[in-house]
mmCIF file of C-alpha atoms in Angstrom:
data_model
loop_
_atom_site.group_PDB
_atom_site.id
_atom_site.type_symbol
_atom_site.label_atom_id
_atom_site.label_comp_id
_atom_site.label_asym_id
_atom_site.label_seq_id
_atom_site.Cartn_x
_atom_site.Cartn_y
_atom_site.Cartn_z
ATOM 1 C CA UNK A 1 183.502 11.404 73.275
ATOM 2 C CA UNK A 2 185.655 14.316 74.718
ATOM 3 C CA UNK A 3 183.816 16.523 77.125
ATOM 4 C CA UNK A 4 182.297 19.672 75.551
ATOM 5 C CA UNK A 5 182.577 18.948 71.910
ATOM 6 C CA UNK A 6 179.272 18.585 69.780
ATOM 7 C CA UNK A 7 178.263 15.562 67.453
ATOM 8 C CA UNK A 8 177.575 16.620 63.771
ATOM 9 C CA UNK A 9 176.939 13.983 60.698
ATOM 10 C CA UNK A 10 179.075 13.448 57.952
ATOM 11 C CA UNK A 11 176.927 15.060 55.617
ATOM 12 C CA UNK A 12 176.487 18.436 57.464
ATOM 13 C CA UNK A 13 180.147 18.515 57.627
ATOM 14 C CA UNK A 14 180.889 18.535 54.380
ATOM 15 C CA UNK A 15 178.137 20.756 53.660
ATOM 16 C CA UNK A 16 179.803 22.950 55.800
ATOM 17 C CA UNK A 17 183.275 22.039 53.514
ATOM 18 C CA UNK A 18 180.420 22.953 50.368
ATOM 19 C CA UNK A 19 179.349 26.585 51.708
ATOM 20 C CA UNK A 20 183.056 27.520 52.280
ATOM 21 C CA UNK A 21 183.983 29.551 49.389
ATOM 22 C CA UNK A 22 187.556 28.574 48.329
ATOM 23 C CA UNK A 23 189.442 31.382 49.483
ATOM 24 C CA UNK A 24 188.645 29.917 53.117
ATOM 25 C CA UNK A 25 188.806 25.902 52.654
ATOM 26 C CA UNK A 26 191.959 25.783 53.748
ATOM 27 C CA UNK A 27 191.125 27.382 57.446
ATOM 28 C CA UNK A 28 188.177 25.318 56.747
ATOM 29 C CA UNK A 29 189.773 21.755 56.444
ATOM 30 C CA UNK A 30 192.223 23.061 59.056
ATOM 31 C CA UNK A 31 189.403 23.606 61.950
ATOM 32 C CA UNK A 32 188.160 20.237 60.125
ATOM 33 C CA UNK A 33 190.487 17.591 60.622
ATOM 34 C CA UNK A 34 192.530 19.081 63.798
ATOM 35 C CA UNK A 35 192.055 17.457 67.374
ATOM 36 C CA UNK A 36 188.517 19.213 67.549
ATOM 37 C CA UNK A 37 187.627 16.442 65.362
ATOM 38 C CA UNK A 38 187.675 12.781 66.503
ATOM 39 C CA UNK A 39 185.602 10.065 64.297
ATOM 40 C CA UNK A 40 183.866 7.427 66.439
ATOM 41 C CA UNK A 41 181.074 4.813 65.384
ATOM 42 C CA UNK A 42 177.598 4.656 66.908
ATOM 43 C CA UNK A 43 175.756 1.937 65.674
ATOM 44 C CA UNK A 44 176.033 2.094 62.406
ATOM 45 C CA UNK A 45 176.225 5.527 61.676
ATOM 46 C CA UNK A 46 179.484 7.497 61.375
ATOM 47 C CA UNK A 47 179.750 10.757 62.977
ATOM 48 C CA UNK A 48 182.201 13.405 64.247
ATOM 49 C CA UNK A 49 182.391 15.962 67.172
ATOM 50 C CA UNK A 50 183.072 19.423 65.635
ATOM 51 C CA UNK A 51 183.081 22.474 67.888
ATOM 52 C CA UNK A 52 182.989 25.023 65.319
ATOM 53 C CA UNK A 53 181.004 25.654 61.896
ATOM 54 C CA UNK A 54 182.176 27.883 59.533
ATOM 55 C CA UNK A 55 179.798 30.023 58.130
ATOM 56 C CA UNK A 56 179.997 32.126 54.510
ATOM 57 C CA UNK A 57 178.339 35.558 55.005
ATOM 58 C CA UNK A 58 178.856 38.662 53.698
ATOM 59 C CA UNK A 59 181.927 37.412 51.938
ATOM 60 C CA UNK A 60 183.160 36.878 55.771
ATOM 61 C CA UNK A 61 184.540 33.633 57.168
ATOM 62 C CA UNK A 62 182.490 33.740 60.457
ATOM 63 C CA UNK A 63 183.343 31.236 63.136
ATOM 64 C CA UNK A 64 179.403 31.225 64.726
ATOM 65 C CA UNK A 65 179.587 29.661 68.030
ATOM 66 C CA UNK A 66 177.078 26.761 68.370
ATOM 67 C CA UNK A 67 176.167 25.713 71.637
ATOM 68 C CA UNK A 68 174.238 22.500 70.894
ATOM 69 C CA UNK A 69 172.912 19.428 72.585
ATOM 70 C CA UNK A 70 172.386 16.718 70.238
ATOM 71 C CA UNK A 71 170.595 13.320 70.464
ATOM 72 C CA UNK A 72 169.959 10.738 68.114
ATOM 73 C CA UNK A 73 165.967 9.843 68.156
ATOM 74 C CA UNK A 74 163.860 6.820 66.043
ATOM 75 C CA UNK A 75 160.623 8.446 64.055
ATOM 76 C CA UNK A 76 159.192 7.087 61.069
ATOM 77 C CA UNK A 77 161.644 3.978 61.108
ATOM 78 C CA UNK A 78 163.944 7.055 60.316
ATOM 79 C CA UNK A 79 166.522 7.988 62.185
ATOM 80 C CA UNK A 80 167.065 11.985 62.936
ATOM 81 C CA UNK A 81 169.729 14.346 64.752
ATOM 82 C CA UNK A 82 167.523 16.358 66.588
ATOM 83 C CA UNK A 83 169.684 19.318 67.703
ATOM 84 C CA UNK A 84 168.771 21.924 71.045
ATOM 85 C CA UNK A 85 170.267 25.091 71.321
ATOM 86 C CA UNK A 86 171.294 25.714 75.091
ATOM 87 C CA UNK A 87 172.078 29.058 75.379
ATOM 88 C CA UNK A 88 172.218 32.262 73.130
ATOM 89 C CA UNK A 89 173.820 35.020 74.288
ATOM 90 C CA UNK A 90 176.758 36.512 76.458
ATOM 91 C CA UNK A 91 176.190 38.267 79.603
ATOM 92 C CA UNK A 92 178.359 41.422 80.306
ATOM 93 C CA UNK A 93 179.230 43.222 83.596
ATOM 94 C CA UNK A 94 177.831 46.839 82.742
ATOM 95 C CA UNK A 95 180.916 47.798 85.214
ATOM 96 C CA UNK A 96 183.037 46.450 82.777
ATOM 97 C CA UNK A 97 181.729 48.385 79.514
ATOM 98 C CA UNK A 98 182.060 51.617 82.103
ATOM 99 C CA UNK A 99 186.263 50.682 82.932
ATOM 100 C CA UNK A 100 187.989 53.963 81.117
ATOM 101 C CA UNK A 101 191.135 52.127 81.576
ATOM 102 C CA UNK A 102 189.847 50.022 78.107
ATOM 103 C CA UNK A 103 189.128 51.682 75.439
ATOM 104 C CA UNK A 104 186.109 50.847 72.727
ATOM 105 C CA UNK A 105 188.268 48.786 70.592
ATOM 106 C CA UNK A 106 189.437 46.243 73.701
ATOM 107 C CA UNK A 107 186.304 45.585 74.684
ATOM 108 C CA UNK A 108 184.624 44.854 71.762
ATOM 109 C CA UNK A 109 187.879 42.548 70.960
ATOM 110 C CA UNK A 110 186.887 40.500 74.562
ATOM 111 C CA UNK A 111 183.085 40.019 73.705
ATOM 112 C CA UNK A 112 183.854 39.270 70.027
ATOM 113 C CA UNK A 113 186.195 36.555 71.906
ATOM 114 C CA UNK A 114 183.894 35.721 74.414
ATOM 115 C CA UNK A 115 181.034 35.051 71.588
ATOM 116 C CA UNK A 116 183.405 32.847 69.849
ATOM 117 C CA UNK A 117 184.881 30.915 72.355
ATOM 118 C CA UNK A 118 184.544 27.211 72.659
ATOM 119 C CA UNK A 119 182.897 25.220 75.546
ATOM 120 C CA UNK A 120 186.107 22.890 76.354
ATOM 121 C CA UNK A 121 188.435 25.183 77.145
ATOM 122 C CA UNK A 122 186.915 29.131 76.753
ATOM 123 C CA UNK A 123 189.485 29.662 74.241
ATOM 124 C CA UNK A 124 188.792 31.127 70.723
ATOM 125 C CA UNK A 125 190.476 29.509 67.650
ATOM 126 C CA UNK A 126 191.486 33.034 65.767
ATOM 127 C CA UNK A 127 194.251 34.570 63.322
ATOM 128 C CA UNK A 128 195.360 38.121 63.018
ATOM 129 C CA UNK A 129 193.887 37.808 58.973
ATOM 130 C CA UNK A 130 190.668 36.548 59.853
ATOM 131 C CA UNK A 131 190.245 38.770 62.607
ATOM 132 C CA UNK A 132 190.734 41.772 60.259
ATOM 133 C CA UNK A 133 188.039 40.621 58.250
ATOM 134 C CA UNK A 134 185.089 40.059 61.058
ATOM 135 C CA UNK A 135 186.617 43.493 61.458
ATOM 136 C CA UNK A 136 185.949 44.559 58.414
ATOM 137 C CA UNK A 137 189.468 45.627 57.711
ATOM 138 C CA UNK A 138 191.579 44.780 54.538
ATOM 139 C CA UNK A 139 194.729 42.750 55.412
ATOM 140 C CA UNK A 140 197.608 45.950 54.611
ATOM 141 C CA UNK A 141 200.521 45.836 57.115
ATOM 142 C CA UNK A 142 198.928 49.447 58.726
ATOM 143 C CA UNK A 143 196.087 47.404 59.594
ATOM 144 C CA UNK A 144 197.831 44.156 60.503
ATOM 145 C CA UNK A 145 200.542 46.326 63.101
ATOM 146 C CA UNK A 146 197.509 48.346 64.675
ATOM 147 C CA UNK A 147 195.699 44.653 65.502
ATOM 148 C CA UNK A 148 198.927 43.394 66.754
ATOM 149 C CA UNK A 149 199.477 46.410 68.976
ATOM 150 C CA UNK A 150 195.810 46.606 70.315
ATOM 151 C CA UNK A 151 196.414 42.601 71.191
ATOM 152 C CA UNK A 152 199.339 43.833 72.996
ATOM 153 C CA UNK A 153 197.898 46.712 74.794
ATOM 154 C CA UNK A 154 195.386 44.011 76.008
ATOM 155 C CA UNK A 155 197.568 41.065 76.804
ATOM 156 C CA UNK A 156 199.402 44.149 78.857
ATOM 157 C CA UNK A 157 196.231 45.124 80.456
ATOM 158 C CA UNK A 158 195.911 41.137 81.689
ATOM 159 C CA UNK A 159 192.504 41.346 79.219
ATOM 160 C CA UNK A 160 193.531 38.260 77.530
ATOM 161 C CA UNK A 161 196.434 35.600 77.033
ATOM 162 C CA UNK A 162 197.208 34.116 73.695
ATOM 163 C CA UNK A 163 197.977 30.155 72.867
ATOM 164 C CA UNK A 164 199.959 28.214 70.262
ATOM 165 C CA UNK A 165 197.639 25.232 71.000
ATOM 166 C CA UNK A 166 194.131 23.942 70.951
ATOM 167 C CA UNK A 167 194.566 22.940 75.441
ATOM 168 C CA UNK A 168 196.371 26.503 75.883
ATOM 169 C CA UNK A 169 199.562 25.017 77.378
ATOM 170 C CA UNK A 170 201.956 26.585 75.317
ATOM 171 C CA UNK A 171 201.591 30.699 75.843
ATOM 172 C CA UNK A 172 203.133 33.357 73.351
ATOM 173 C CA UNK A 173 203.649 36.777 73.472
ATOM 174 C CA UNK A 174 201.164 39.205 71.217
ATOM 175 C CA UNK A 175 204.001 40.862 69.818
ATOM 176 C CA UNK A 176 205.158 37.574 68.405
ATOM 177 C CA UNK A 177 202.398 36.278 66.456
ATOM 178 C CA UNK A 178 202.238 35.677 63.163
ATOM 179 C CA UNK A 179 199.409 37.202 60.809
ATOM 180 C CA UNK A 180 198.479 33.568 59.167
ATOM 181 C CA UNK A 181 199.164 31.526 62.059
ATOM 182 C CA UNK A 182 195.945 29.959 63.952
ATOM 183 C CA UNK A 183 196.269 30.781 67.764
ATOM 184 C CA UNK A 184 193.841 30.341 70.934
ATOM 185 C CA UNK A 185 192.963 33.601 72.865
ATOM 186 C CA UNK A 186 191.568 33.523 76.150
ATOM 187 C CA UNK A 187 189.931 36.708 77.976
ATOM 188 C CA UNK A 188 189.499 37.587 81.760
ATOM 189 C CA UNK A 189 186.939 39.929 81.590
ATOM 190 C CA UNK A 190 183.381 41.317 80.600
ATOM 191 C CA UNK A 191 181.506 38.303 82.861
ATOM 192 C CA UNK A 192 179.672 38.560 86.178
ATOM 193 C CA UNK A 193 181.370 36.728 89.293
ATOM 194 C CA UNK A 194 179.562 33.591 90.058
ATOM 195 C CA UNK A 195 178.342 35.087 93.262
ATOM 196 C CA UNK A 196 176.183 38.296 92.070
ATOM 197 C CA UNK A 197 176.878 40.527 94.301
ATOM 198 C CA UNK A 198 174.304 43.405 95.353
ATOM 199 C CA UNK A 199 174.722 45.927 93.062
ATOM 200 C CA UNK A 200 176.117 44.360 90.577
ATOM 201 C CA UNK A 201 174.429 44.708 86.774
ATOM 202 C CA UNK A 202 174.802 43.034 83.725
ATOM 203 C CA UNK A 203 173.492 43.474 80.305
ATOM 204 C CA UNK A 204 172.559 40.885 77.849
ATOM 205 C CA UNK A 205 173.627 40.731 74.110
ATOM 206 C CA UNK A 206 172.488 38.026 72.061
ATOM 207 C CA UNK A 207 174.566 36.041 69.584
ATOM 208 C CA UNK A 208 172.597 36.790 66.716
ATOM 209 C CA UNK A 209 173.276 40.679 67.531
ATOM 210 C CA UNK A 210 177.059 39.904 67.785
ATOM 211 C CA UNK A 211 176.750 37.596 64.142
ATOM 212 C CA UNK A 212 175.471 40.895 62.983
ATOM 213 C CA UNK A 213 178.291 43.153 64.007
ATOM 214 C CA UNK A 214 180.954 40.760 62.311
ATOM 215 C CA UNK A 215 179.012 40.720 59.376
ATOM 216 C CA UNK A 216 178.339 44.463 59.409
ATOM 217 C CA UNK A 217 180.281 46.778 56.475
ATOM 218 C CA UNK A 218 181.833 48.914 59.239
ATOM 219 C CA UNK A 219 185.336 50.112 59.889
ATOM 220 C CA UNK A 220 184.625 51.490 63.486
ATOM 221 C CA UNK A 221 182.398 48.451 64.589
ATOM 222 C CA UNK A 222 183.959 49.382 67.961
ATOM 223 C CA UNK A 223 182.222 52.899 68.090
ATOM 224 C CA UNK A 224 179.050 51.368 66.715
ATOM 225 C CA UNK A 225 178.807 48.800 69.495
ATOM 226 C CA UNK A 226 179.621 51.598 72.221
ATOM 227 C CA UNK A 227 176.525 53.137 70.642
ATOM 228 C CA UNK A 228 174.507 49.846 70.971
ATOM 229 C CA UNK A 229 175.638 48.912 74.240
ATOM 230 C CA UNK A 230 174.678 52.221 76.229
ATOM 231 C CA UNK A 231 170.854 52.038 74.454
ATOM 232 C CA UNK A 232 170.423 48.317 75.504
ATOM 233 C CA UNK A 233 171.861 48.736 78.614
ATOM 234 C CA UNK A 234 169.057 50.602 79.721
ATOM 235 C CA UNK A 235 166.481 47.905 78.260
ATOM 236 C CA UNK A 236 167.522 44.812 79.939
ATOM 237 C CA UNK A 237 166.335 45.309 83.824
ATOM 238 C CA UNK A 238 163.865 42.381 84.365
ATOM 239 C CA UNK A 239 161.039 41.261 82.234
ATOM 240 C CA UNK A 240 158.083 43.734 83.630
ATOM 241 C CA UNK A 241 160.078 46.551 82.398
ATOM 242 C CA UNK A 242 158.860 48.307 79.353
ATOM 243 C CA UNK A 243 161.100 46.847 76.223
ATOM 244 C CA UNK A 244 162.426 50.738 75.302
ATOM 245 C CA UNK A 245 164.248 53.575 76.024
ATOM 246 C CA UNK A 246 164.637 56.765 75.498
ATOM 247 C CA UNK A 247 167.993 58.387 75.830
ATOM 248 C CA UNK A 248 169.090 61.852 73.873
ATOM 249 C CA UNK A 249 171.248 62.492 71.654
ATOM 250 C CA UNK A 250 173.363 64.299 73.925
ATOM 251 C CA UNK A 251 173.461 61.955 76.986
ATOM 252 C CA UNK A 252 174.708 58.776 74.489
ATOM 253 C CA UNK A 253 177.223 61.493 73.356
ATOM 254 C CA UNK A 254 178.611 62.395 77.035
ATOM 255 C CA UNK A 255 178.755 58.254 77.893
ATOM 256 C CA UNK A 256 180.226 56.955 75.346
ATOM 257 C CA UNK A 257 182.737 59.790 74.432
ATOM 258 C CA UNK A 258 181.691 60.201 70.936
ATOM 259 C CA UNK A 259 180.264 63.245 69.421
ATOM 260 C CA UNK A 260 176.564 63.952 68.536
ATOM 261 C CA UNK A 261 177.354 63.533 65.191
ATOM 262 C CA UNK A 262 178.822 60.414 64.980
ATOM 263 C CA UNK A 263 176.306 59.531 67.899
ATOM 264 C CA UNK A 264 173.684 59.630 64.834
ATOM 265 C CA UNK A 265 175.260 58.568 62.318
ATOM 266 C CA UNK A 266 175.805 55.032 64.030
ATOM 267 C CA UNK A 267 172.273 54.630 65.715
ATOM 268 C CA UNK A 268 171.070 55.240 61.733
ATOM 269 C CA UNK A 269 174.154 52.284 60.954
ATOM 270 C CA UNK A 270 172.326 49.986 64.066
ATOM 271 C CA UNK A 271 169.253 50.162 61.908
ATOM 272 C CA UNK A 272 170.050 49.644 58.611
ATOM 273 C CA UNK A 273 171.632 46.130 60.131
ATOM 274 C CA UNK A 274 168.559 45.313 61.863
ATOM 275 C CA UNK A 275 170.058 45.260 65.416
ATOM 276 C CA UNK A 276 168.648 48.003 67.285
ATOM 277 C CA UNK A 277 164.772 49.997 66.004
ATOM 278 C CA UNK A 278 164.422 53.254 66.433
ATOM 279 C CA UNK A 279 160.972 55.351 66.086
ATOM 280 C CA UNK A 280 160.603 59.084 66.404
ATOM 281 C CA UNK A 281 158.088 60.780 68.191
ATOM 282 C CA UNK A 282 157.068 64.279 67.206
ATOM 283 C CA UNK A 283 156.435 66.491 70.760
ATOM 284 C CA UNK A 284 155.105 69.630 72.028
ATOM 285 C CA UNK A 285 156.539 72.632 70.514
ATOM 286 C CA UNK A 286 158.275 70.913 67.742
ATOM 287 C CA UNK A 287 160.402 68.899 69.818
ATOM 288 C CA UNK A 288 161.296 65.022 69.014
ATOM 289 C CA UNK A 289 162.446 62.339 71.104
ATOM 290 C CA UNK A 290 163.632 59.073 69.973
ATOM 291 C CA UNK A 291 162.263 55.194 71.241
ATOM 292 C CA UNK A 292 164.613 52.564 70.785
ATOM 293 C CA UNK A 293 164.575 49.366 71.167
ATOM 294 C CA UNK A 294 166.261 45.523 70.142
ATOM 295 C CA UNK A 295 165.114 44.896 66.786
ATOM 296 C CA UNK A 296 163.147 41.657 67.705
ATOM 297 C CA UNK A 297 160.960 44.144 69.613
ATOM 298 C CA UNK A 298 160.255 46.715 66.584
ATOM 299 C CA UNK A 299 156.698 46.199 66.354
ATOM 300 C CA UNK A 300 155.789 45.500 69.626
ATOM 301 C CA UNK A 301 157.537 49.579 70.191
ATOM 302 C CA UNK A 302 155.399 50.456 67.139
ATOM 303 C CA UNK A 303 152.422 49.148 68.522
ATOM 304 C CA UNK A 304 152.969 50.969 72.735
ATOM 305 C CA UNK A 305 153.627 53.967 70.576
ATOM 306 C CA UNK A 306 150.716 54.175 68.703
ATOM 307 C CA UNK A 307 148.739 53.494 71.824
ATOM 308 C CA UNK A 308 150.157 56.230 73.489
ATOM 309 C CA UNK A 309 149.970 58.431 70.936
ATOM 310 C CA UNK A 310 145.828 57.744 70.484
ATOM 311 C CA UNK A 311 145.440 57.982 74.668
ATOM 312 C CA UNK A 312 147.472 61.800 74.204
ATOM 313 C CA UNK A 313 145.131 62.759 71.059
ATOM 314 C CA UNK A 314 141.472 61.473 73.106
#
């Protein structure tokens, strides 16, 4: 067994190999049968370590990142893989989100790398093409050049260093990467040092909320996720703090260095994908003011709302 890689049956394999559609089986068998995958024998029972499952959504190829213990356990006279998920999200230095030296684009790039990385060696198995999709970009030569330059711009930046192979040994340039080729991209950045230092804050995004993004019919998925990350920033301070916030319009505007318009349009685009819940609260002298909060929180929102509301109108 080779150190961080996870053990999967035959038969969710190629069930995996079944929910491919075929214009991805090639990337699929690829992934598949490469040095991630090495058969052994235990017992009687044939099984394989696979690090990554690829996953059909949205007419996406989406490489989901599985971080998963696995143990084989007797019940029934049956045999069962009984599988435990040991972690499920990314942690992100707020101080990095806040560095104008990258713009929106980079760092979504790095935690869209981060989420997808694998446990062996941090590295993420990607290619320019499939990265265009989870970007929701068609693969035209415009779009293909403006990915290769923004890889560039980061690889210039020291955000990340790109790999012909699976151990990253061999190193290559951005600017000489091929558009079908499979390469391994490793970042530097977005995590908290091992030592916290005073001070220091981070903000937690799940990997459900990043699945979402990928599979999200958005062009500027960067812009959205600026959006997202400057509401739940100001969620995520310890667990007696309420689960909302409150920020204008205006103030999201000013951080993020969008406009107001766009602002709204994209907290409206959060919603409709189920990632972050908004409610609207009508105020004193016709003002409103907006709650928001992660979506797996939406009723308990509703609920402190309505509360409040009821203590204002006794």
């Amino acid at each position: 067994m080779v150190a961080g890689f996870y053990k999967f049956d035959i038969e969710t394999i190629n069930k995996i190999y079944q929910s491919c559609s075929e214009k991805f089986m090639d990337e699929a068998s690829y992934l598949l049968n490469m040095d991630l995958i090495h058969k052994n024998l235990i017992g009687n029972t044939k099984t394989a370590n696979c690090d990554y499952l690829l996953l059909k959504g949205n007419e996406q190829a989406i490489y989901k990142k599985r971080y998963i213990s696995s143990h084989r356990i007797e019940e029934n006279g049956e045999s069962i893989m009984k599988e435990k998920l040991r972690r499920n999200h990314i942690q992100v230095a707020n101080e990095f989100m806040d560095n104008e030296n990258y713009n929106h684009k980079e760092k979504f790039l790095v935690l869209l790398f981060r989420t997808l990385e694998n446990d062996m060696t941090n590295a993420t198995p990607v290619c320019i093409n499939h990265l265009l999709e989870m970007l929701s970009l068609t693969d035209d030569k415009k779009n293909k050049a403006s990915l290769k330059e923004t890889l560039v711009s980061m690889e210039e930046k020291g955000m990340i260093r790109v790999y012909k192979d699976l151990i990253c040994r061999s190193q290559v340039k951005s600017k000489d990467i091929k558009p079908t080729n499979m390469y391994y991209i490793k970042s530097y950045v977005s995590d908290i040092p091992n030592e916290v230092e005073v001070g220091h804050s981070f903000t937690q995004i799940s990997y459900e909320e990043m699945l979402k993004f990928m599979a999200m019919k958005e062009r500027n998925k960067h812009m959205v996720f600026a959006v997202c990350f400057n509401i739940v920033r100001r969620i995520f301070k310890g667990t007696s703090n309420p689960i909302y916030a409150y920020p204008n319009i205006t103030t999201i505007a000013e951080e993020t260095g969008l406009d107001k318009k766009t602002v709204s349009k994209y907290i409206k685009v959060l919603k409709e994908n189920e990632i972050v819940e908004y409610v609207t609260v009508r105020l004193k002298y016709d003002k409103e003011k907006n709650y928001y909060c992660r979506w797996a929180d939406r009723e308990e929102l509703k609920a402190i709302i309505i509360e409040e509301l009821n203590q204002q109108s006794a």
